[in-house]
Short mmCIF file of C-alpha atoms in Angstrom, two decimals:
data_model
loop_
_atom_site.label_atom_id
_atom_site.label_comp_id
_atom_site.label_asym_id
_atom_site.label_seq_id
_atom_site.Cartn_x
_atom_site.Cartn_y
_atom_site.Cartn_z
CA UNK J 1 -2.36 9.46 10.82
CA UNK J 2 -6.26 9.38 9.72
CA UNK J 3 -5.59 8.17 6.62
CA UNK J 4 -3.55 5.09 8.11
CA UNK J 5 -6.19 4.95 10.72
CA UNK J 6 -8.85 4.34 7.71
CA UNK J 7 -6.91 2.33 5.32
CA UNK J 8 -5.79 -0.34 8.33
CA UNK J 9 -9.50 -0.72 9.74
CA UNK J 10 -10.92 -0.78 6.11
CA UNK J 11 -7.95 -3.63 5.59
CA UNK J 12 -9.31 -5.49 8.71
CA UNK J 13 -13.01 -4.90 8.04
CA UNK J 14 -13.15 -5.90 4.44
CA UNK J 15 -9.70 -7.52 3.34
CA UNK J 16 -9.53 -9.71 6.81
CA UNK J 17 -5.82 -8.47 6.97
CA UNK J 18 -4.72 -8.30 10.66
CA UNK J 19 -4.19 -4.83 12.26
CA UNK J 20 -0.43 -6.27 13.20
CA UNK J 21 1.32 -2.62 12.75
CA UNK J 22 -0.64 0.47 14.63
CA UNK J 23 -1.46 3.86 12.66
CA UNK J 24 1.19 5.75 14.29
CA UNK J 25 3.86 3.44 13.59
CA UNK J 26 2.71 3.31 9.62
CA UNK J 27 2.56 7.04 9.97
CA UNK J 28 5.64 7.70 11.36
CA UNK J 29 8.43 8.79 9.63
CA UNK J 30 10.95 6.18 11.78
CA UNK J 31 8.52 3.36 10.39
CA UNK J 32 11.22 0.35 10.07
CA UNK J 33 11.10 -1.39 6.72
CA UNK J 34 10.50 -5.54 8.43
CA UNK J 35 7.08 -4.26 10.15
CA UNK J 36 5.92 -2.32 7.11
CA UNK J 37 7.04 -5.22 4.63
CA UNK J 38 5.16 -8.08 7.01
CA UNK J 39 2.10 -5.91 7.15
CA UNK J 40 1.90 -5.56 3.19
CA UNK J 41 2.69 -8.89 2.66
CA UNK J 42 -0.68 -10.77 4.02
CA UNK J 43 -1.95 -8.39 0.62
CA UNK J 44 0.14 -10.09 -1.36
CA UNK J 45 0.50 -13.89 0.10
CA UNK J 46 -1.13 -17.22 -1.65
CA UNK J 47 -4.71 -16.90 -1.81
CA UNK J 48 -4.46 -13.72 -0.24
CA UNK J 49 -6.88 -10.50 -0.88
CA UNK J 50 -4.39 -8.95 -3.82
CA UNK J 51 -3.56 -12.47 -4.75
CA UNK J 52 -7.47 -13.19 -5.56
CA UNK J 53 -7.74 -9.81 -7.22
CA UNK J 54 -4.95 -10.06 -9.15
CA UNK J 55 -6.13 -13.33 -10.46
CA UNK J 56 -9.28 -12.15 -11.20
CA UNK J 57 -8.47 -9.96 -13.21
CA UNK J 58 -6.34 -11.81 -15.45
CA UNK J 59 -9.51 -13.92 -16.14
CA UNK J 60 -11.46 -10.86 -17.39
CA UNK J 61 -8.49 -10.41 -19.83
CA UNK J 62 -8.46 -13.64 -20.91
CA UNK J 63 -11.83 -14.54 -20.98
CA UNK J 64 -10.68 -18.04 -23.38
CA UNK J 65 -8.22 -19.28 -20.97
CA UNK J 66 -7.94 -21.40 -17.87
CA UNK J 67 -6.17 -19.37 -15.31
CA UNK J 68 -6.16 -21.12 -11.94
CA UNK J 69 -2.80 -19.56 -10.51
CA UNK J 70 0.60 -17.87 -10.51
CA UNK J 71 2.52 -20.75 -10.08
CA UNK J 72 2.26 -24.14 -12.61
CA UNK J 73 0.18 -22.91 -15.44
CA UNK J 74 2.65 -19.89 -16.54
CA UNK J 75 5.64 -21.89 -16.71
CA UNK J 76 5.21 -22.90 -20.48
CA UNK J 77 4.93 -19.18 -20.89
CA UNK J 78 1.57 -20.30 -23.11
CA UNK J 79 -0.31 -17.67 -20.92
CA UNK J 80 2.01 -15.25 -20.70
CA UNK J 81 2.45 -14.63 -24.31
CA UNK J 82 -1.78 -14.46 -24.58
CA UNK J 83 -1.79 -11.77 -21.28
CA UNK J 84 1.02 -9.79 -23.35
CA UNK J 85 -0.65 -9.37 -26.96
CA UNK J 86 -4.38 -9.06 -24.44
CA UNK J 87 -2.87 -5.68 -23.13
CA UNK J 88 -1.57 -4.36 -26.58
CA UNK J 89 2.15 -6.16 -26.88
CA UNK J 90 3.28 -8.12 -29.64
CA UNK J 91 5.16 -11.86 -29.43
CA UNK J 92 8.52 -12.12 -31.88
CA UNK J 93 8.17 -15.55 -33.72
CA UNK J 94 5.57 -18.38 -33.15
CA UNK J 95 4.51 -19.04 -29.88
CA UNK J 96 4.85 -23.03 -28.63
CA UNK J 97 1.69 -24.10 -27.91
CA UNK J 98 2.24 -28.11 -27.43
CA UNK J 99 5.25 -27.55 -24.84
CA UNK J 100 7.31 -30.78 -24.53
CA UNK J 101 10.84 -29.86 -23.25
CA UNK J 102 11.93 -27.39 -21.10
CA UNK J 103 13.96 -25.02 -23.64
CA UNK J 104 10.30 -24.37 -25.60
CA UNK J 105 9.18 -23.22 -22.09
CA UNK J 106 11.80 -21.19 -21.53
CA UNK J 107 11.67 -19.67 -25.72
CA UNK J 108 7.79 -18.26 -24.77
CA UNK J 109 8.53 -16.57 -21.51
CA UNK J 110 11.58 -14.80 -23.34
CA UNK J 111 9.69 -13.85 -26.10
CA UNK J 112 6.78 -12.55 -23.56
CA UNK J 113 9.43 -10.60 -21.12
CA UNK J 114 10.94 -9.36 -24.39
CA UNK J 115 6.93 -8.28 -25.68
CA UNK J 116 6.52 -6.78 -21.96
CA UNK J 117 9.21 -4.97 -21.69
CA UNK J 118 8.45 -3.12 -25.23
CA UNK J 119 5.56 -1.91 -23.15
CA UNK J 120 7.76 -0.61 -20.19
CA UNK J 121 6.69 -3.37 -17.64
CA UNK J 122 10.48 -4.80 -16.96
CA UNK J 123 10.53 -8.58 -14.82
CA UNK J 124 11.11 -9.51 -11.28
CA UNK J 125 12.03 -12.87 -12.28
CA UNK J 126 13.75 -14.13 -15.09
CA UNK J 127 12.42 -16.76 -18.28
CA UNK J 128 14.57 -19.92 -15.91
CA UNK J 129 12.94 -18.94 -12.96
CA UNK J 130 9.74 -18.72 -14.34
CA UNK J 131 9.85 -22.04 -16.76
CA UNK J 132 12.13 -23.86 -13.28
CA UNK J 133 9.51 -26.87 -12.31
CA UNK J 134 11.01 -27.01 -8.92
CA UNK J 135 9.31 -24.96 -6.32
CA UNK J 136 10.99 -25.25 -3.26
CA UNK J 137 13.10 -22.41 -3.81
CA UNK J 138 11.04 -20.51 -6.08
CA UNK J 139 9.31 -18.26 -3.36
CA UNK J 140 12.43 -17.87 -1.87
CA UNK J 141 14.12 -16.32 -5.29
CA UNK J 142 11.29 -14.28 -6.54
CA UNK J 143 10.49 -12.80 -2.88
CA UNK J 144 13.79 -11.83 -2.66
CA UNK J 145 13.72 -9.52 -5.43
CA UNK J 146 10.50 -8.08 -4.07
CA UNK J 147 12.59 -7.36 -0.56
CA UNK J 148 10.96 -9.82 1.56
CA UNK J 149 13.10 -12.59 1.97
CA UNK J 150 12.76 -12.91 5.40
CA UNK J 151 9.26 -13.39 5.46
CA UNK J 152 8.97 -16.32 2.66
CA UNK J 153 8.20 -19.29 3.95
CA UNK J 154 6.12 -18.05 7.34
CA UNK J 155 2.81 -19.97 7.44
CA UNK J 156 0.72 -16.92 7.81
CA UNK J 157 2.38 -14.89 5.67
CA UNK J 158 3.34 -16.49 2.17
CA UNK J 159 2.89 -19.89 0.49
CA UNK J 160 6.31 -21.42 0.17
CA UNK J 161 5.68 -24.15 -2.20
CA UNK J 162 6.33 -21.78 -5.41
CA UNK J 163 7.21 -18.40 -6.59
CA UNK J 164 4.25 -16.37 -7.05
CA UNK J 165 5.09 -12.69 -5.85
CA UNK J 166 7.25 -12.58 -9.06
CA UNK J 167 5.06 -13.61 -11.42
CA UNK J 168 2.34 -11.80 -10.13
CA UNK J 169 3.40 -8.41 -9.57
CA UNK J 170 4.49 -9.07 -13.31
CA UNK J 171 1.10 -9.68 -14.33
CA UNK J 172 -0.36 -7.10 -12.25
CA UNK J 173 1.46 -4.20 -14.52
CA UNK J 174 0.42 -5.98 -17.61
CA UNK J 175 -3.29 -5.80 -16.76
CA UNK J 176 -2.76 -1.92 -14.99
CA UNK J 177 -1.78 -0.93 -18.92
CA UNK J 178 -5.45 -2.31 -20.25
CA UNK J 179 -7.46 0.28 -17.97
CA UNK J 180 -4.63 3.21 -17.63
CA UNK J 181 -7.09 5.06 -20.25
CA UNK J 182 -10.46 3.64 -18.62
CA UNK J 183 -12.33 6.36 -16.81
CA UNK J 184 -14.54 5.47 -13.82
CA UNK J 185 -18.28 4.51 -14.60
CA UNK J 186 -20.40 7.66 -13.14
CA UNK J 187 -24.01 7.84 -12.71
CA UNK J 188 -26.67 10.77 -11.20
CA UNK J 189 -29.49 10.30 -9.41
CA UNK J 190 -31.26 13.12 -6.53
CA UNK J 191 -30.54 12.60 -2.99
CA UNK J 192 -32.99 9.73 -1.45
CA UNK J 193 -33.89 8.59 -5.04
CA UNK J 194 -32.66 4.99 -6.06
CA UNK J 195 -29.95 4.27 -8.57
CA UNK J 196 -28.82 1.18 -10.11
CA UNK J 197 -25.09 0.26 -11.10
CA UNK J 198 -24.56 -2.40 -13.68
CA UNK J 199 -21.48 -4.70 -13.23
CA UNK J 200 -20.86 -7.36 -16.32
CA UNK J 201 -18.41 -10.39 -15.36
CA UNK J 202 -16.31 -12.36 -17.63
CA UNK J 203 -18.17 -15.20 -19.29
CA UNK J 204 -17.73 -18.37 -17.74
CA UNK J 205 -17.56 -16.42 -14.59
CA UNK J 206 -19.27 -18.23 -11.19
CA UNK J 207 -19.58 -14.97 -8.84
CA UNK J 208 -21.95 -15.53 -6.16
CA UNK J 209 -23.52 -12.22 -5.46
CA UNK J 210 -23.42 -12.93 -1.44
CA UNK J 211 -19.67 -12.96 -1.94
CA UNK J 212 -19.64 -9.38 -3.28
CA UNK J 213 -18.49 -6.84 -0.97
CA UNK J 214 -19.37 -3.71 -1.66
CA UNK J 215 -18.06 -0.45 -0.20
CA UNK J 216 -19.86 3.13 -0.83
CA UNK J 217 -18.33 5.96 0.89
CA UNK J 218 -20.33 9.31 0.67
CA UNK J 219 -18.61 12.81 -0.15
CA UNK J 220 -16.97 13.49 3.15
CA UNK J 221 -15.72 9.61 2.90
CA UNK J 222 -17.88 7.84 5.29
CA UNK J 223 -18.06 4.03 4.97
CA UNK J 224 -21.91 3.35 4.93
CA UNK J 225 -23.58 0.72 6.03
CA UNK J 226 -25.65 -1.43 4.08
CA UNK J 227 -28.46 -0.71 5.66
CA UNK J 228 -27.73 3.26 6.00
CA UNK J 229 -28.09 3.34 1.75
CA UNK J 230 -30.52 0.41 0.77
CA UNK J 231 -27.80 -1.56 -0.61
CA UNK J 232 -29.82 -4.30 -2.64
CA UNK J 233 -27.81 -6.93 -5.14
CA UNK J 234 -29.38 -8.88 -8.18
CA UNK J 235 -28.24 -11.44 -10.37
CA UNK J 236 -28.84 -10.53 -14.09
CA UNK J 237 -27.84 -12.76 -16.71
CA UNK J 238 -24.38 -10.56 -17.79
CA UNK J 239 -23.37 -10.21 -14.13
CA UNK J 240 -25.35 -8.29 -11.16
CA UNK J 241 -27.31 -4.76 -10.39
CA UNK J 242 -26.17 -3.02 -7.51
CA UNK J 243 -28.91 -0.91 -6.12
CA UNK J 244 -28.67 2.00 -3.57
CA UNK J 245 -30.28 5.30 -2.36
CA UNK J 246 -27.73 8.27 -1.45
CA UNK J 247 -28.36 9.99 1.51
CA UNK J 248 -26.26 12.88 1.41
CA UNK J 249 -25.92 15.49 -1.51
CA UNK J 250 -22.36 15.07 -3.13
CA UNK J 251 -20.15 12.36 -4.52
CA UNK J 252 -20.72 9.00 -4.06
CA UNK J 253 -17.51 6.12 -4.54
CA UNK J 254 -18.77 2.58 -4.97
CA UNK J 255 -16.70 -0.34 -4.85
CA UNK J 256 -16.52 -4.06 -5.20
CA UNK J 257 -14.71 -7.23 -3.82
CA UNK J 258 -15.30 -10.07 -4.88
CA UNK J 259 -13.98 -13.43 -3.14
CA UNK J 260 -12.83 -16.11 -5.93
#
């Protein structure tokens, strides 16, 4: 019950995801599937908090392409190929870069499943589904795979002009393999004495430091307050310095957010 009481109000505080389910209902072990699935969904929806992470991070691993969704640009299969060999995977045959016709889309996303699936991450959608330039049923057919159906099309929960959950919770895997050997950055300092964290963005990268949100919890996982550790942000040319002064003896967790 604490834990759901943390994660929800951390949700609402930093993620601006609506407390719509209580802790003791998430908690419980009668939880009904529709309320948990609604909750979890304003994560996932169009433009929503995962949605924006998610995205993000398939910039940093392709640091040479245009990535401005998970709808139109993936369905000549162009960047899915590109995220596939970025995380390690290999492409059978030449890729089509010049796309004209709707069989060479559907050739690259086969040939990138086909690479992802070598590396264990298996689908939600299929290469027609992907490559289909209609969207009105898109959502509808990828959000059905994921479970959530019923909540498709809702205003407030998903965008129902194209199928994103799909291809996103495809990409999401890909990019989990590039840091599933990546340990955690660590840095020591004595209690009340500053110490500086580095961040580097992707090049070509516009991230307004006012629109990172950062989040340090102290060793008995306390949420400070800015104020509470000094928190102080500079721009640097290769990305930002966070700056802050522990006030408790112990481990320290820092992280970001940052709003694209």
């Amino acid at each position: 019950l604490e834990n759901c009481e943390r994660a929800i109000a951390l949700a609402d505080r930093f993620l601006n995801i609506p407390p719509i389910i209580s802790p003791s209902d998430l908690s419980s072990a009668e939880l009904d599937e529709p309320s948990c699935i609604t909750y979890l969904s304003y994560f996932v929806k169009c433009n929503g908090p995962g949605y924006r992470a998610t995205l993000e991070r398939v910039r940093q691993m392709l640091p040479n392409i245009e990535v401005h969704d998970f709808e139109d640009c993936w369905k000549d299969g162009v960047i899915l190929c590109a995220l596939v060999e970025a995380v390690g995977g290999s492409i059978d045959g030449p890729m089509n870069m010049a796309v004209a016709t709707n069989a060479q889309r559907i050739t690259n996303i086969r040939r990138a499943l086909n690479g992802a699936s070598k590396l264990g991450v298996n689908s939600l959608v299929g290469a027609e589904d992907i490559a289909d330039p209609r969207s009105d049923h898109l959502a509808l057919n990828g959000a059905s795979k994921l479970g959530v159906n019923s909540l498709v099309g809702a205003e407030d929960i998903a965008d129902p002009r194209s199928d994103h959950l799909g291809i996103m919770a495809l990409t999401s895997a890909l990019c989990s393999l590039s840091s599933s050997s990546k340990k955690p950055i660590k840095s020591e300092c004595l209690q009340n004495q500053q110490v500086n964290l580095d961040l580097a963005f992707s090049k070509g990268s516009e991230v307004d430091i006012n629109e990172l949100n950062v989040v340090v919890s102290g060793p008995t996982g306390i949420i400070y307050s800015e104020s509470d550790i000094q928190l102080q942000k500079s721009r640097t040319i290769n990305g930002a310095v966070l700056s802050i002064i522990p006030i408790e003896i112990g481990l320290h967790k820092v992280a970001q957010l940052i709003e694209v």
